[in-house]
């Protein structure tokens, strides 16, 4: 059913109270069913929900309050005045998620293909302004084909108005974008400016120019999914933060994500009362109880420094109930980021992943971690860092594509953070990567090391080749480069180097590590550190803004 295009008053307008109430009901029914039945059926046939169905799934039942349900476009260009549906193709308002208020908008692809016009844009601007005024998170559900051509430059102007507010709200209230269908042209930049982007496998796409334009300009043949599909943006571009199996999964992820985020930057991160100790004097008591998961950490690190292991085992052992909500899990898997809780307190986790590229830092990993640390810092979420990093990835590809500049973003993120910073070195912490990964020198508050930690300028293999190259060369000349004597000499020199320089006690002696702890004590130590740092106060020098190496 399409909405009526009649003016506000016309012959036969209602006069009695009953007639006016009936008229209101009729108008609201038309607003709810603004898209045609055929368009809705087509949407469902694609396995997608309508704009209002998505809001019903996101928000607590009965909590939604709508803004501007009766707004209609004002354009008469190209016959638009003959079709003026209520709502103009976007549903806006506020409601609750698990009892916490959020502001929302949901774009309706069944009305004008979800294209953005003047009123459509004004409605989004209004709800963004309301989120700023009330200090509430904003969740945007996106699906649309770009600017409404019939409305001309006014559509472009409203895009920019939205972008400006996304920037103004950045770091003030959490902004989350759900991409539930195709988002093209100007529709993609607002999500790109938000904190988190969720896409659905098989039905979500984001692109500036579509495959046809790409083919005509560059001659490149590429499918819609290859160019801007959900998996592409989750694995290659890094534009998305979660790959959902379907729309229900996408919305479920957003609901869980919101549980870790405060409503705004002036509010502490939420504490789960079901997981927090009942009394202050018992805080940390539960964490002090050694569990089987804690004990498993004592055997997590292999004897061979080159053997991989799964760092998420350590992460889940430290977090309440082993629950860890990963962010950008499929992008730069050599570093892991996500949210969890310790004694009910929300934390952001950053960890090198030895199972992928030995946990090395490269361009993508550096930018992924830097953005996450800055997001946590913006919203008062402590950062817990697990370190097992052999260094930065070498190679011309990395150097030519800016590893110096882009790797420096991670330095910047840790150095400017004022939230509690807790770092655990589990194994390798080599070279400049040691500094970058939440070191004491960058401002971390509590730095812990396991006895398996190796903190040095470089690993034993590389160090021995430099420090003892003449001695090794002489032995090779005498016995042959592949001789048992040279192998034995090299092994002994590596052992001497490890004993002298790579153990954690040298760093502990200098105060670079606050304590060397048994792995099974990690959860208890982290809980105590979070408790003592809960009232941390640190400020940066006054400035307009820093100049992060973008």
Coordinates of C-alpha atoms in Angstrom, one line a residue:
X1 CA 0.0 0.0 0.0
X2 CA 1.3 3.4 -0.8
X3 CA 0.6 6.4 1.4
X4 CA -1.9 9.1 0.3
X5 CA -0.6 12.2 -1.4
X6 CA -3.4 14.4 -0.3
X7 CA -2.7 17.8 1.4
X8 CA -3.1 18.2 5.2
X9 CA -6.6 19.6 4.8
X10 CA -9.1 18.7 2.2
X11 CA -12.9 18.6 1.8
X12 CA -14.4 16.2 4.2
X13 CA -11.6 16.6 6.7
X14 CA -12.4 15.1 10.2
X15 CA -14.0 17.4 12.8
X16 CA -15.2 15.3 15.7
X17 CA -12.8 13.8 18.2
X18 CA -13.6 10.3 17.1
X19 CA -13.1 11.2 13.4
X20 CA -9.7 12.8 14.2
X21 CA -8.6 9.8 16.2
X22 CA -9.6 7.5 13.3
X23 CA -7.8 9.9 10.9
X24 CA -4.7 9.6 13.0
X25 CA -4.9 5.8 13.0
X26 CA -5.3 5.8 9.2
X27 CA -2.4 8.2 8.7
X28 CA -0.1 6.1 10.9
X29 CA -1.1 2.9 9.1
X30 CA -0.1 4.6 5.9
X31 CA 3.2 5.7 7.4
X32 CA 3.9 2.1 8.6
X33 CA 3.0 0.7 5.2
X34 CA 4.7 3.5 3.2
X35 CA 6.3 1.0 0.8
X36 CA 4.2 -0.9 -1.7
X37 CA 3.1 -4.5 -1.0
X38 CA 5.1 -5.6 -4.0
X39 CA 8.3 -3.9 -2.8
X40 CA 7.9 -5.5 0.7
X41 CA 7.3 -8.9 -0.9
X42 CA 10.4 -8.4 -3.0
X43 CA 12.4 -7.5 0.1
X44 CA 11.3 -10.6 1.9
X45 CA 12.0 -12.8 -1.1
X46 CA 15.6 -11.7 -0.9
X47 CA 15.8 -12.9 2.7
X48 CA 15.8 -9.4 4.1
X49 CA 13.5 -7.6 6.6
X50 CA 11.9 -4.2 6.2
X51 CA 13.1 -1.1 8.0
X52 CA 10.5 -1.4 10.8
X53 CA 11.0 -5.2 11.2
X54 CA 14.7 -4.5 11.8
X55 CA 13.9 -2.0 14.5
X56 CA 11.5 -4.4 16.1
X57 CA 14.3 -6.9 16.3
X58 CA 16.9 -4.5 17.6
X59 CA 14.8 -2.7 20.3
X60 CA 13.1 -3.9 23.4
X61 CA 9.4 -4.6 22.7
X62 CA 7.2 -1.5 23.0
X63 CA 10.1 0.8 23.6
X64 CA 10.3 2.6 20.3
X65 CA 9.2 6.2 20.0
X66 CA 9.2 7.5 16.4
X67 CA 10.1 10.9 15.1
X68 CA 8.5 12.5 12.1
X69 CA 6.4 9.6 10.9
X70 CA 4.3 12.1 8.9
X71 CA 7.1 14.0 7.2
X72 CA 7.0 14.0 3.4
X73 CA 9.2 15.3 0.7
X74 CA 8.6 18.7 -0.8
X75 CA 9.9 18.2 -4.3
X76 CA 7.8 18.5 -7.4
X77 CA 10.5 17.6 -9.9
X78 CA 10.0 14.8 -12.4
X79 CA 6.5 14.1 -11.1
X80 CA 7.5 13.5 -7.5
X81 CA 4.6 15.6 -6.2
X82 CA 2.3 12.7 -7.3
X83 CA 4.0 10.4 -4.8
X84 CA 4.6 11.7 -1.3
X85 CA 4.7 8.8 1.1
X86 CA 4.8 9.4 4.8
X87 CA 8.3 9.1 6.3
X88 CA 10.1 9.7 3.1
X89 CA 12.0 6.4 3.2
X90 CA 13.6 6.4 6.6
X91 CA 12.3 5.6 10.1
X92 CA 13.9 7.5 13.0
X93 CA 13.4 7.7 16.8
X94 CA 14.6 6.2 20.0
X95 CA 14.1 3.2 22.1
X96 CA 15.9 0.8 24.5
X97 CA 18.2 -2.2 24.1
X98 CA 18.2 -4.3 27.2
X99 CA 16.8 -1.3 29.1
X100 CA 19.4 1.2 27.9
X101 CA 18.3 4.1 25.7
X102 CA 19.6 4.3 22.1
X103 CA 18.7 6.5 19.2
X104 CA 18.1 4.8 15.9
X105 CA 17.4 5.3 12.2
X106 CA 16.4 2.6 9.7
X107 CA 16.5 3.3 6.0
X108 CA 13.6 1.9 4.0
X109 CA 14.6 0.6 0.6
X110 CA 10.9 -0.1 -0.3
X111 CA 10.4 3.7 -0.6
X112 CA 12.2 5.4 -3.5
X113 CA 14.8 2.6 -3.3
X114 CA 16.1 4.0 -0.1
X115 CA 17.5 7.0 -1.9
X116 CA 18.3 10.1 0.2
X117 CA 16.4 13.3 -0.3
X118 CA 16.0 16.5 1.6
X119 CA 13.4 15.4 4.2
X120 CA 15.0 11.9 4.5
X121 CA 18.4 13.6 5.3
X122 CA 16.8 16.1 7.7
X123 CA 15.2 13.3 9.7
X124 CA 18.6 11.6 10.1
X125 CA 20.2 14.9 11.1
X126 CA 17.5 15.5 13.6
X127 CA 18.0 12.1 15.3
X128 CA 21.8 12.6 15.3
X129 CA 21.3 16.0 17.0
X130 CA 19.0 14.3 19.5
X131 CA 21.7 11.7 20.3
X132 CA 24.2 14.5 20.9
X133 CA 21.8 16.4 23.1
X134 CA 20.8 13.4 25.2
X135 CA 24.2 11.6 25.2
X136 CA 22.8 8.3 23.7
X137 CA 24.4 5.8 21.3
X138 CA 23.2 6.0 17.7
X139 CA 22.5 2.8 15.7
X140 CA 21.9 3.3 12.0
X141 CA 20.4 0.6 9.8
X142 CA 21.6 1.3 6.3
X143 CA 20.2 0.2 2.9
X144 CA 19.9 2.6 0.0
X145 CA 21.0 3.5 -3.5
X146 CA 22.6 6.9 -2.9
X147 CA 21.3 10.4 -3.5
X148 CA 17.8 11.0 -4.8
X149 CA 18.6 12.3 -8.3
X150 CA 15.2 14.1 -8.7
X151 CA 16.0 16.4 -5.7
X152 CA 19.4 17.5 -7.1
X153 CA 22.0 19.2 -5.0
X154 CA 19.9 19.4 -1.9
X155 CA 20.5 15.6 -1.5
X156 CA 24.2 16.1 -1.6
X157 CA 24.0 18.9 0.9
X158 CA 22.1 16.7 3.4
X159 CA 24.7 14.0 3.0
X160 CA 27.4 16.5 4.1
X161 CA 25.2 17.6 7.0
X162 CA 25.0 13.9 8.2
X163 CA 28.8 13.4 7.7
X164 CA 29.5 16.6 9.8
X165 CA 27.4 15.3 12.6
X166 CA 29.1 11.9 12.5
X167 CA 32.4 13.6 12.9
X168 CA 31.1 15.8 15.7
X169 CA 29.7 12.8 17.5
X170 CA 32.9 10.8 17.1
X171 CA 34.2 9.9 20.5
X172 CA 31.2 11.5 22.2
X173 CA 28.5 8.8 21.8
X174 CA 29.0 5.3 20.3
X175 CA 28.0 5.1 16.7
X176 CA 27.1 1.7 15.1
X177 CA 26.2 1.0 11.5
X178 CA 24.3 -2.0 10.2
X179 CA 24.6 -2.5 6.5
X180 CA 21.6 -4.6 5.6
X181 CA 21.6 -4.4 1.8
X182 CA 23.4 -2.4 -0.9
X183 CA 24.8 0.9 0.2
X184 CA 26.2 2.9 -2.7
X185 CA 27.7 6.3 -3.3
X186 CA 27.1 8.8 -0.6
X187 CA 25.4 6.1 1.5
X188 CA 28.7 4.5 2.5
X189 CA 30.6 7.5 4.0
X190 CA 28.4 7.9 7.0
X191 CA 28.9 4.3 8.1
X192 CA 32.7 4.7 7.4
X193 CA 32.7 7.6 10.0
X194 CA 31.1 5.5 12.7
X195 CA 32.8 3.3 15.3
X196 CA 31.5 -0.1 14.2
X197 CA 30.2 -1.5 10.9
X198 CA 28.3 -4.8 10.7
X199 CA 27.5 -6.5 7.4
X200 CA 25.5 -9.6 6.4
X201 CA 27.1 -12.3 4.3
X202 CA 25.5 -12.5 0.8
X203 CA 23.1 -9.6 1.2
X204 CA 25.2 -6.6 2.2
X205 CA 27.4 -4.5 -0.1
X206 CA 29.2 -1.2 0.1
X207 CA 30.9 0.5 -2.8
X208 CA 31.5 4.0 -4.1
X209 CA 31.1 3.0 -7.8
X210 CA 29.4 -0.3 -8.9
X211 CA 30.8 -3.0 -11.1
X212 CA 29.4 -1.5 -14.3
X213 CA 31.2 1.8 -13.7
X214 CA 34.4 0.0 -12.8
X215 CA 34.1 -2.0 -16.0
X216 CA 33.5 1.0 -18.2
X217 CA 36.3 3.1 -16.7
X218 CA 39.0 0.5 -16.0
X219 CA 38.0 -2.5 -18.1
X220 CA 38.1 -4.6 -14.9
X221 CA 35.4 -7.3 -14.6
X222 CA 34.4 -7.8 -11.0
X223 CA 31.2 -9.0 -9.3
X224 CA 29.2 -7.1 -6.8
X225 CA 30.3 -9.4 -4.0
X226 CA 34.0 -9.3 -5.0
X227 CA 33.9 -5.5 -5.2
X228 CA 32.0 -4.6 -2.1
X229 CA 30.5 -7.6 -0.5
X230 CA 30.4 -8.3 3.2
X231 CA 33.2 -10.8 3.1
X232 CA 35.4 -8.4 1.1
X233 CA 35.0 -5.7 3.6
X234 CA 35.6 -8.0 6.5
X235 CA 38.7 -9.7 5.2
X236 CA 40.3 -7.3 2.7
X237 CA 39.4 -3.7 3.2
X238 CA 38.8 -3.7 6.9
X239 CA 35.8 -1.4 6.5
X240 CA 33.6 -3.8 8.4
X241 CA 33.9 -5.1 12.0
X242 CA 31.7 -8.2 11.9
X243 CA 30.5 -10.6 9.3
X244 CA 27.0 -11.8 10.2
X245 CA 25.4 -15.0 8.9
X246 CA 22.0 -13.3 8.6
X247 CA 20.1 -10.2 9.7
X248 CA 19.2 -11.8 13.1
X249 CA 22.8 -12.5 13.8
X250 CA 23.8 -9.0 12.8
X251 CA 21.3 -7.4 15.2
X252 CA 22.2 -9.9 18.0
X253 CA 25.9 -8.8 17.6
X254 CA 25.0 -5.1 17.9
X255 CA 22.9 -5.8 21.0
X256 CA 25.8 -7.6 22.6
X257 CA 28.2 -4.9 21.5
X258 CA 26.1 -2.2 23.1
X259 CA 26.4 -4.0 26.5
X260 CA 30.1 -3.2 26.6
X261 CA 29.8 0.5 25.6
X262 CA 28.8 3.4 27.8
X263 CA 26.1 5.8 26.5
X264 CA 28.6 8.6 26.0
X265 CA 32.2 9.7 26.7
X266 CA 31.3 11.2 30.1
X267 CA 30.0 8.0 31.5
X268 CA 32.1 5.0 32.9
X269 CA 32.0 1.8 31.0
X270 CA 29.1 -0.3 32.2
X271 CA 29.6 -3.0 34.9
X272 CA 27.6 -6.2 34.8
X273 CA 26.1 -6.6 38.3
X274 CA 25.7 -10.3 37.8
X275 CA 29.5 -10.7 37.4
X276 CA 30.7 -8.0 39.8
X277 CA 31.6 -8.9 43.4
X278 CA 28.7 -8.2 45.7
X279 CA 30.8 -6.1 48.2
X280 CA 33.9 -3.9 47.8
X281 CA 35.8 -5.9 50.4
X282 CA 35.3 -9.1 48.4
X283 CA 36.3 -7.5 45.1
X284 CA 38.7 -9.8 43.4
X285 CA 38.0 -12.7 45.7
X286 CA 36.4 -14.7 43.0
X287 CA 39.2 -13.9 40.6
X288 CA 41.7 -15.2 43.2
X289 CA 40.2 -18.7 43.1
X290 CA 42.4 -20.8 40.8
X291 CA 40.3 -22.6 38.2
X292 CA 41.2 -25.3 35.7
X293 CA 41.2 -22.6 33.0
X294 CA 43.8 -20.7 35.0
X295 CA 45.9 -23.8 35.5
X296 CA 45.8 -24.5 31.8
X297 CA 47.8 -21.3 31.2
X298 CA 50.8 -22.8 32.9
X299 CA 51.2 -25.2 30.0
X300 CA 50.0 -22.9 27.2
X301 CA 53.4 -21.6 26.0
X302 CA 55.4 -24.3 24.1
X303 CA 59.0 -24.9 24.9
X304 CA 60.0 -24.0 21.3
X305 CA 59.9 -20.3 20.8
X306 CA 58.8 -20.8 17.2
X307 CA 55.8 -23.1 17.9
X308 CA 52.5 -21.3 17.7
X309 CA 49.6 -21.4 20.1
X310 CA 46.2 -19.8 20.3
X311 CA 46.3 -16.6 22.4
X312 CA 42.5 -16.6 22.7
X313 CA 42.9 -19.4 25.2
X314 CA 44.7 -17.0 27.5
X315 CA 42.2 -14.3 26.8
X316 CA 39.2 -16.4 27.6
X317 CA 40.8 -17.7 30.7
X318 CA 41.1 -14.2 32.1
X319 CA 37.6 -13.0 31.0
X320 CA 34.4 -13.6 33.0
X321 CA 32.8 -16.9 31.9
X322 CA 35.3 -17.1 29.0
X323 CA 33.1 -14.7 27.0
X324 CA 35.0 -12.7 24.4
X325 CA 33.3 -10.6 21.7
X326 CA 35.8 -10.2 18.9
X327 CA 35.9 -7.2 16.6
X328 CA 37.3 -7.5 13.0
X329 CA 38.0 -11.1 13.6
X330 CA 38.5 -11.9 9.9
X331 CA 40.8 -8.8 9.2
X332 CA 44.5 -8.9 10.1
X333 CA 44.1 -12.1 12.2
X334 CA 47.7 -11.8 13.4
X335 CA 46.3 -9.4 16.0
X336 CA 43.1 -10.0 18.0
X337 CA 40.9 -7.3 19.4
X338 CA 37.6 -7.4 21.2
X339 CA 35.6 -6.9 24.4
X340 CA 35.1 -8.9 27.6
X341 CA 34.7 -8.5 31.3
X342 CA 36.8 -9.1 34.4
X343 CA 34.8 -9.2 37.7
X344 CA 32.0 -7.5 35.7
X345 CA 34.2 -4.6 34.5
X346 CA 34.2 -4.1 30.7
X347 CA 37.6 -4.3 29.1
X348 CA 39.0 -4.0 25.6
X349 CA 41.5 -6.7 24.7
X350 CA 44.4 -6.4 22.2
X351 CA 46.6 -9.4 21.6
X352 CA 49.2 -10.7 19.2
X353 CA 48.0 -14.0 17.7
X354 CA 51.0 -16.4 17.2
X355 CA 48.8 -18.7 15.1
X356 CA 48.9 -16.1 12.2
X357 CA 52.2 -14.8 10.9
X358 CA 53.7 -15.6 14.3
X359 CA 51.8 -12.6 15.7
X360 CA 54.0 -10.1 13.8
X361 CA 52.9 -6.5 13.4
X362 CA 52.1 -5.4 9.8
X363 CA 50.2 -2.5 8.3
X364 CA 46.8 -4.0 8.7
X365 CA 47.4 -5.2 12.3
X366 CA 48.8 -1.9 13.4
X367 CA 45.8 0.1 12.1
X368 CA 43.3 -2.4 13.4
X369 CA 44.8 -2.3 16.9
X370 CA 45.3 1.5 16.8
X371 CA 41.7 2.2 16.0
X372 CA 40.5 -0.2 18.6
X373 CA 42.7 1.3 21.4
X374 CA 41.4 4.8 20.4
X375 CA 37.8 3.6 20.5
X376 CA 38.3 2.1 24.0
X377 CA 40.0 5.3 25.2
X378 CA 37.2 7.5 23.8
X379 CA 34.6 5.6 25.8
X380 CA 36.5 5.0 29.1
X381 CA 37.1 1.3 28.5
X382 CA 40.3 -0.1 30.1
X383 CA 42.7 -1.8 27.6
X384 CA 44.2 -5.2 28.4
X385 CA 47.1 -6.1 26.1
X386 CA 48.6 -9.6 25.6
X387 CA 52.1 -9.4 24.0
X388 CA 53.8 -12.1 22.0
X389 CA 55.3 -10.2 19.1
X390 CA 58.5 -11.0 17.1
X391 CA 58.7 -7.6 15.5
X392 CA 57.3 -5.8 12.4
X393 CA 56.8 -7.7 9.2
X394 CA 59.8 -7.1 6.8
X395 CA 59.5 -6.6 3.0
X396 CA 59.2 -4.1 0.3
X397 CA 55.4 -4.4 0.2
X398 CA 55.3 -3.2 3.8
X399 CA 57.9 -0.5 3.4
X400 CA 56.5 0.9 0.2
X401 CA 52.9 0.9 1.5
X402 CA 53.9 2.9 4.6
X403 CA 54.6 0.6 7.6
X404 CA 56.6 3.4 9.2
X405 CA 53.7 5.9 9.1
X406 CA 50.9 3.4 9.6
X407 CA 52.7 1.4 12.3
X408 CA 53.2 4.7 14.2
X409 CA 49.4 4.9 14.6
X410 CA 49.6 2.2 17.2
X411 CA 52.3 4.1 19.1
X412 CA 50.1 7.2 18.9
X413 CA 47.0 5.3 20.2
X414 CA 48.7 3.8 23.2
X415 CA 50.7 7.0 24.1
X416 CA 47.6 9.2 24.0
X417 CA 45.3 6.8 25.9
X418 CA 44.3 7.9 29.4
X419 CA 42.2 4.9 30.3
X420 CA 43.7 2.1 32.5
X421 CA 46.3 0.2 30.5
X422 CA 47.4 -3.3 31.6
X423 CA 49.9 -5.3 29.7
X424 CA 50.9 -9.0 30.0
X425 CA 53.9 -10.3 28.1
X426 CA 53.4 -14.0 27.5
X427 CA 56.4 -14.8 25.3
X428 CA 58.2 -12.6 22.7
X429 CA 58.5 -8.9 23.0
X430 CA 61.2 -8.0 20.5
X431 CA 62.6 -4.7 19.2
X432 CA 60.4 -1.8 18.4
X433 CA 57.4 -4.0 18.6
X434 CA 58.0 -4.4 22.3
X435 CA 57.7 -0.6 22.7
X436 CA 54.6 -0.4 20.5
X437 CA 52.5 -3.1 22.2
X438 CA 51.5 -1.2 25.4
X439 CA 54.9 -0.9 27.0
X440 CA 55.6 0.9 30.2
X441 CA 57.5 3.5 28.3
X442 CA 54.3 4.5 26.3
X443 CA 52.4 5.0 29.5
X444 CA 51.0 1.6 30.5
X445 CA 50.0 1.5 34.2
X446 CA 50.6 -2.2 35.1
X447 CA 53.0 -4.3 33.1
X448 CA 53.2 -8.0 33.9
X449 CA 55.3 -10.8 32.4
X450 CA 55.1 -14.5 32.5
X451 CA 58.4 -16.4 33.2
X452 CA 58.3 -17.5 29.6
X453 CA 58.6 -13.8 28.4
X454 CA 61.5 -13.0 26.1
X455 CA 62.2 -9.2 26.1
X456 CA 65.1 -8.2 23.9
X457 CA 66.1 -6.1 20.9
X458 CA 65.8 -9.3 18.8
X459 CA 65.5 -13.0 19.0
X460 CA 68.5 -15.3 19.7
X461 CA 68.8 -16.5 16.1
X462 CA 69.2 -13.0 14.6
X463 CA 71.3 -11.7 17.6
X464 CA 73.8 -14.5 17.4
X465 CA 74.3 -13.9 13.7
X466 CA 75.3 -10.3 14.4
X467 CA 77.1 -10.5 17.7
X468 CA 79.1 -13.6 16.9
X469 CA 79.4 -13.5 13.1
X470 CA 83.2 -13.6 13.1
X471 CA 83.3 -16.5 15.6
X472 CA 80.7 -18.5 13.6
X473 CA 82.5 -17.7 10.3
X474 CA 85.8 -18.9 11.7
X475 CA 84.2 -22.2 12.8
X476 CA 82.6 -22.6 9.4
X477 CA 85.9 -22.1 7.7
X478 CA 87.5 -24.7 9.9
X479 CA 84.7 -27.3 10.0
X480 CA 82.3 -26.4 7.2
X481 CA 79.2 -24.3 7.4
X482 CA 76.9 -27.3 7.8
X483 CA 79.1 -29.2 10.3
X484 CA 77.9 -30.4 13.6
X485 CA 80.5 -28.3 15.3
X486 CA 79.1 -25.1 13.8
X487 CA 75.5 -26.1 14.8
X488 CA 76.6 -26.9 18.3
X489 CA 78.5 -23.6 18.6
X490 CA 75.5 -21.7 17.3
X491 CA 73.1 -23.5 19.7
X492 CA 75.4 -22.7 22.7
X493 CA 75.7 -19.1 21.7
X494 CA 71.9 -18.8 21.4
X495 CA 71.5 -20.3 24.8
X496 CA 74.0 -17.9 26.3
X497 CA 72.2 -15.0 24.7
X498 CA 68.8 -16.1 25.9
X499 CA 70.1 -16.7 29.5
X500 CA 71.8 -13.3 29.5
X501 CA 69.3 -11.0 27.7
X502 CA 65.9 -12.5 26.8
X503 CA 64.5 -13.4 30.2
X504 CA 61.9 -11.1 31.9
X505 CA 64.0 -10.4 35.0
X506 CA 66.2 -7.8 33.4
X507 CA 63.1 -5.7 32.5
X508 CA 61.8 -6.4 36.0
X509 CA 65.0 -5.2 37.5
X510 CA 64.7 -1.9 35.6
X511 CA 61.0 -1.5 36.5
X512 CA 59.9 -1.9 32.9
X513 CA 57.9 -4.9 34.1
X514 CA 56.1 -4.5 37.5
X515 CA 56.0 -8.2 38.3
X516 CA 56.8 -11.6 36.9
X517 CA 53.8 -13.8 37.6
X518 CA 52.8 -17.4 37.2
X519 CA 50.4 -17.7 34.2
X520 CA 47.7 -19.1 36.4
X521 CA 47.7 -15.9 38.5
X522 CA 46.9 -13.7 35.5
X523 CA 43.2 -13.3 36.0
X524 CA 43.6 -12.5 39.7
X525 CA 46.3 -9.9 39.0
X526 CA 44.3 -8.3 36.2
X527 CA 41.2 -8.0 38.4
X528 CA 43.3 -6.3 41.2
X529 CA 44.9 -4.0 38.7
X530 CA 41.5 -3.0 37.2
X531 CA 40.1 -2.4 40.7
X532 CA 43.0 -0.1 41.8
X533 CA 42.9 1.8 38.4
X534 CA 39.2 2.3 38.4
X535 CA 39.6 5.9 39.6
X536 CA 42.7 6.7 37.5
X537 CA 42.9 10.3 36.5
X538 CA 45.3 11.4 33.8
X539 CA 45.1 14.4 31.4
X540 CA 47.0 15.3 28.3
X541 CA 48.5 18.7 27.5
X542 CA 46.0 21.2 26.2
X543 CA 45.7 21.1 22.4
X544 CA 43.2 21.6 19.7
X545 CA 43.9 18.0 18.5
X546 CA 46.9 15.8 17.8
X547 CA 48.2 15.1 14.4
X548 CA 48.1 11.3 14.2
X549 CA 50.1 10.0 11.2
X550 CA 47.1 9.3 8.9

